[in-house]
Amino acid sequence: MARLDPHSFCDDAQPQITTLDWHVTVDFERQVLRGTAALTFAAAGGGPLDLDTRDLRIHAVSTLGGAPVAYVLHAADPVLGARLSLMMPEGTVGVRITYETSPEASALQWLTPRQTQGGVHPFLFSQCQAIHARSVVPLQDTPRVRIRYTAELFVPAALKALMAAAFVSREVRGELAIERWEMPQSIPPYLFAFAVGDLVSRELGPRSRVWAEPGIVEAAAWEFEQADHMLSAAEALFGPYPWDRFDVLNMPPSFPYGGMENPRLTFLTPTLLAGDRSLVNVLAHELAHSWTGNLVSNANAEHFWLNEGFTVYAERRIQEVLEGAEIGALHEALGRRSLDEALADFADRPALTHLRTDLTGVDPDEAYSQVPYEKGFLFLKTLERHLGRPAFDAFLKRYIETFGFQSITTDQFVSFTRGALPGALEAIDADAWIDGPGIPPNAPAADSARLAALTSQGDTPPDTAQAAAWTPAEWQLWLQHLAEAPERVDCAALDARFALTRSTNYEVLVAWLELGVLAGYAPAVDRAAEVVGQVGRMKYLRPLYRALTRTEAGRARAVECFERFAAGYHPIARQVVGGIVRPK
Ligand code: BES
Ligand code: ZN
C-alpha cells in the first residue's frame, strides 16, 4: 500500500474509481449541492477504500446493489480535508454516496445576482484545481486516477447549467430544469467543472462557441472570435485535438484566475474583454492545455511544471503563429519579469523555486507561483535551442503521443527524454533546472527588435507616433520598468497625455496603477481601490493590494477595501489577499 500523491488519501492498493455518476440538486437558497455520487471501480473489490472529502456531510453509503457500507469520516487535515474510509463487502463493483456540500465548499463560489453582469439571477461556478474537487464530490482526488462521468443537475428553470463535458439533454419539470451531461474522455478530477447561471451562447466556428451572460455575449464573441482558428493552428503544432469541442465560458468578474483549462469548456475571466483582442494569449494558453495538462497530466502538484511549463511554451508557439515572433518576444520578456518577481518572493523558500517541488504538508495554493510557468518555459526553450526546432517539435509530438491520457511524474519525463534524446538533458544541465533553485546560467533571453527599441527608450515617454504603435505588452513592459524607481516618475503628466487611469486594458491598467500607487499619485490610489472591488482575478488583486500596503497613504485604504470586498471574493482569493493585508 502506498500513497503516491502527497495531497490525496488515495491508496493504490485499493480499488480505483473509473466512473462517476453524479446526481445533484443545486440549491441556491441554502448554497449547497445535495444528491448522490455513484463511483464504479476498474475491477470488483472489497475491504477498505479511502476517499478524499472536504467539508462534506455524508448521509449514507451503500454498494451499487443497495447493500449498506460501513464508513468513518475522519477529522479533517487542514490541507487535505477529511478522509472518508469505507469498508466494502467482497465483490463490490461500486458505491453510492448520498451527501451534501457545505456553503463554504472551497471549489465553489455562489454569487448573488448583484455579483453578476446582468444583476438579476444568481450564479454558481466550480474551480477544482488543484485539490478542491473533494469539496464537491467524494472521490480519489488525485490526477493519478482518471475518471469518466455522467451528471444530472437539477437547477432553477430560469438558469442554464454547463459542464466541461458533452451536453446530453435538458428537460424542464415545473420550476426546475434537469440538465444531463456526459464526459466521454477520461480526466483527472481537478478538471471536473460546471457553472450555473443566466447563460447564452454564440457560435465561433465548427468546433467552438462562447457562453456568457446575455449582456456581454456579443463582446465575448468578438474578443474570442479566433478560437476555432487557434484550435487548427494548435493541432498543426501538437497533433489532433482529442476533446471534440473547444467551447469557452466568460466567467463573472470574481473568477480568481485568468483562465482554467476545463476540457471542452475553458473558463475565462471577463477581464480579457479589452475590446482589442490583445489578451487572447490566455485563450491560447488554456487551449494549449488540451495537450499539455489535460492529455498529459502532472501526476500530482509536485510536478505542476509539467502542466504549466509545457503549456506556456505551447501558448507562445501558438502566439508566434498567430501574431508573429516579435509579439511573442514581448510576452517572453513579460514572463521573465514575472519570474524574477516570483524568485524574489521566494527568497526565504528557495526549494519552491525548483521545477520539481516537495509539497508534503504544503497546500498547492500556497506553493502557487510563476516559477513552474516561466522557469518551465525557459527550461523547454533551452532544450529547443539545443536541439533545433524541428527536432524539438518531433520530440514534443512524441511526448504527447506517448503519455496521452496518462498522468506522469518528472522522473517519467526524464527517462522518456533520455531515451528519445540521448545526451540532451546532460548537455543543458537539466538537473540544475529540475532540482536546483533560481534560474540556471544557460537560460535564453528574449530577443527582438521591438524589445531592443523598448530598452533604449529607457524612462523617456513614447512620442505620439510610438504611443499609437505600442501594443499593450509594450506599455506594460515600459510601465514595469518605470515602477523600479517610482519616485522619479511624474505620474500626473503621463496620465494627462495617455489617460492611463482610464485604460480599459486590465494588464496595462494594473501595471500603471501599481506604479501610480507606489509613486503616491492620488488618482491611481482611488482607481486601485475601485478596481479591487470590481475584479477578483488574483493576478490583479495581488499587486494592487501589495502596492497599497507598501505606501503610507495606501495601507489603511487596503484594509478598508478588504473589509468591504472580501465577502465577494472567491475563497482562494480571500485567503491570498488576507495574507497581504493582514500578514501573520
Ligand atoms: N490551470 C491554470 C490555473 C490554475 C492553476 C488554477 C493552479 C488553479 C491552480 C491556468 O491554465 C492558468 O495557468 N491560468 C493563467 C493564465 C496565464 C498563464 C496565461 C492565469 O490564470 O493567469
Ligand atoms: Zn495554465
PDB file of C-alpha atoms in Angstrom, residues 11 54 134-135 147 149 162-163 167 174 191 195 268 294 320 324 352 359 386 409 431 441 451 467 536 579:
ATOM      1  CA  ASP A  11      -4.169   4.287  -1.736  1.00  0.00           C
ATOM      2  CA  ARG A  54     -13.587  18.451   2.281  1.00  0.00           C
ATOM      3  CA  ARG A 134     -13.133  16.831  -2.968  1.00  0.00           C
ATOM      4  CA  SER A 135     -15.275  19.681  -1.635  1.00  0.00           C
ATOM      5  CA  ILE A 147     -12.403   9.159 -14.487  1.00  0.00           C
ATOM      6  CA  TYR A 149     -18.589  10.736 -15.703  1.00  0.00           C
ATOM      7  CA  LEU A 162     -22.909  23.957 -18.232  1.00  0.00           C
ATOM      8  CA  MET A 163     -20.300  21.321 -17.643  1.00  0.00           C
ATOM      9  CA  PHE A 167     -24.295  18.051 -23.459  1.00  0.00           C
ATOM     10  CA  GLY A 174     -42.103  22.813 -13.300  1.00  0.00           C
ATOM     11  CA  LEU A 191     -10.743  19.043 -14.412  1.00  0.00           C
ATOM     12  CA  ALA A 195     -21.297  26.551 -13.907  1.00  0.00           C
ATOM     13  CA  LEU A 268     -12.069  32.729 -18.880  1.00  0.00           C
ATOM     14  CA  ASN A 294      -5.322  17.610 -19.931  1.00  0.00           C
ATOM     15  CA  GLU A 320       4.013  33.068 -32.692  1.00  0.00           C
ATOM     16  CA  GLY A 324       4.488  36.678 -35.104  1.00  0.00           C
ATOM     17  CA  LEU A 352       9.843  26.283  -4.052  1.00  0.00           C
ATOM     18  CA  LEU A 359       4.973  19.562  -1.251  1.00  0.00           C
ATOM     19  CA  HIS A 386      19.984  22.901 -28.023  1.00  0.00           C
ATOM     20  CA  THR A 409       5.966  12.406 -12.846  1.00  0.00           C
ATOM     21  CA  ASP A 431      19.450  18.611 -13.102  1.00  0.00           C
ATOM     22  CA  PRO A 441      23.035  30.466 -16.290  1.00  0.00           C
ATOM     23  CA  LEU A 451      12.372  44.722 -27.258  1.00  0.00           C
ATOM     24  CA  ALA A 467       2.340  55.627 -28.377  1.00  0.00           C
ATOM     25  CA  GLY A 536     -11.476  39.076  -8.336  1.00  0.00           C
ATOM     26  CA  GLY A 579      -2.269  37.283   3.762  1.00  0.00           C
TER      27      GLY A 579
END
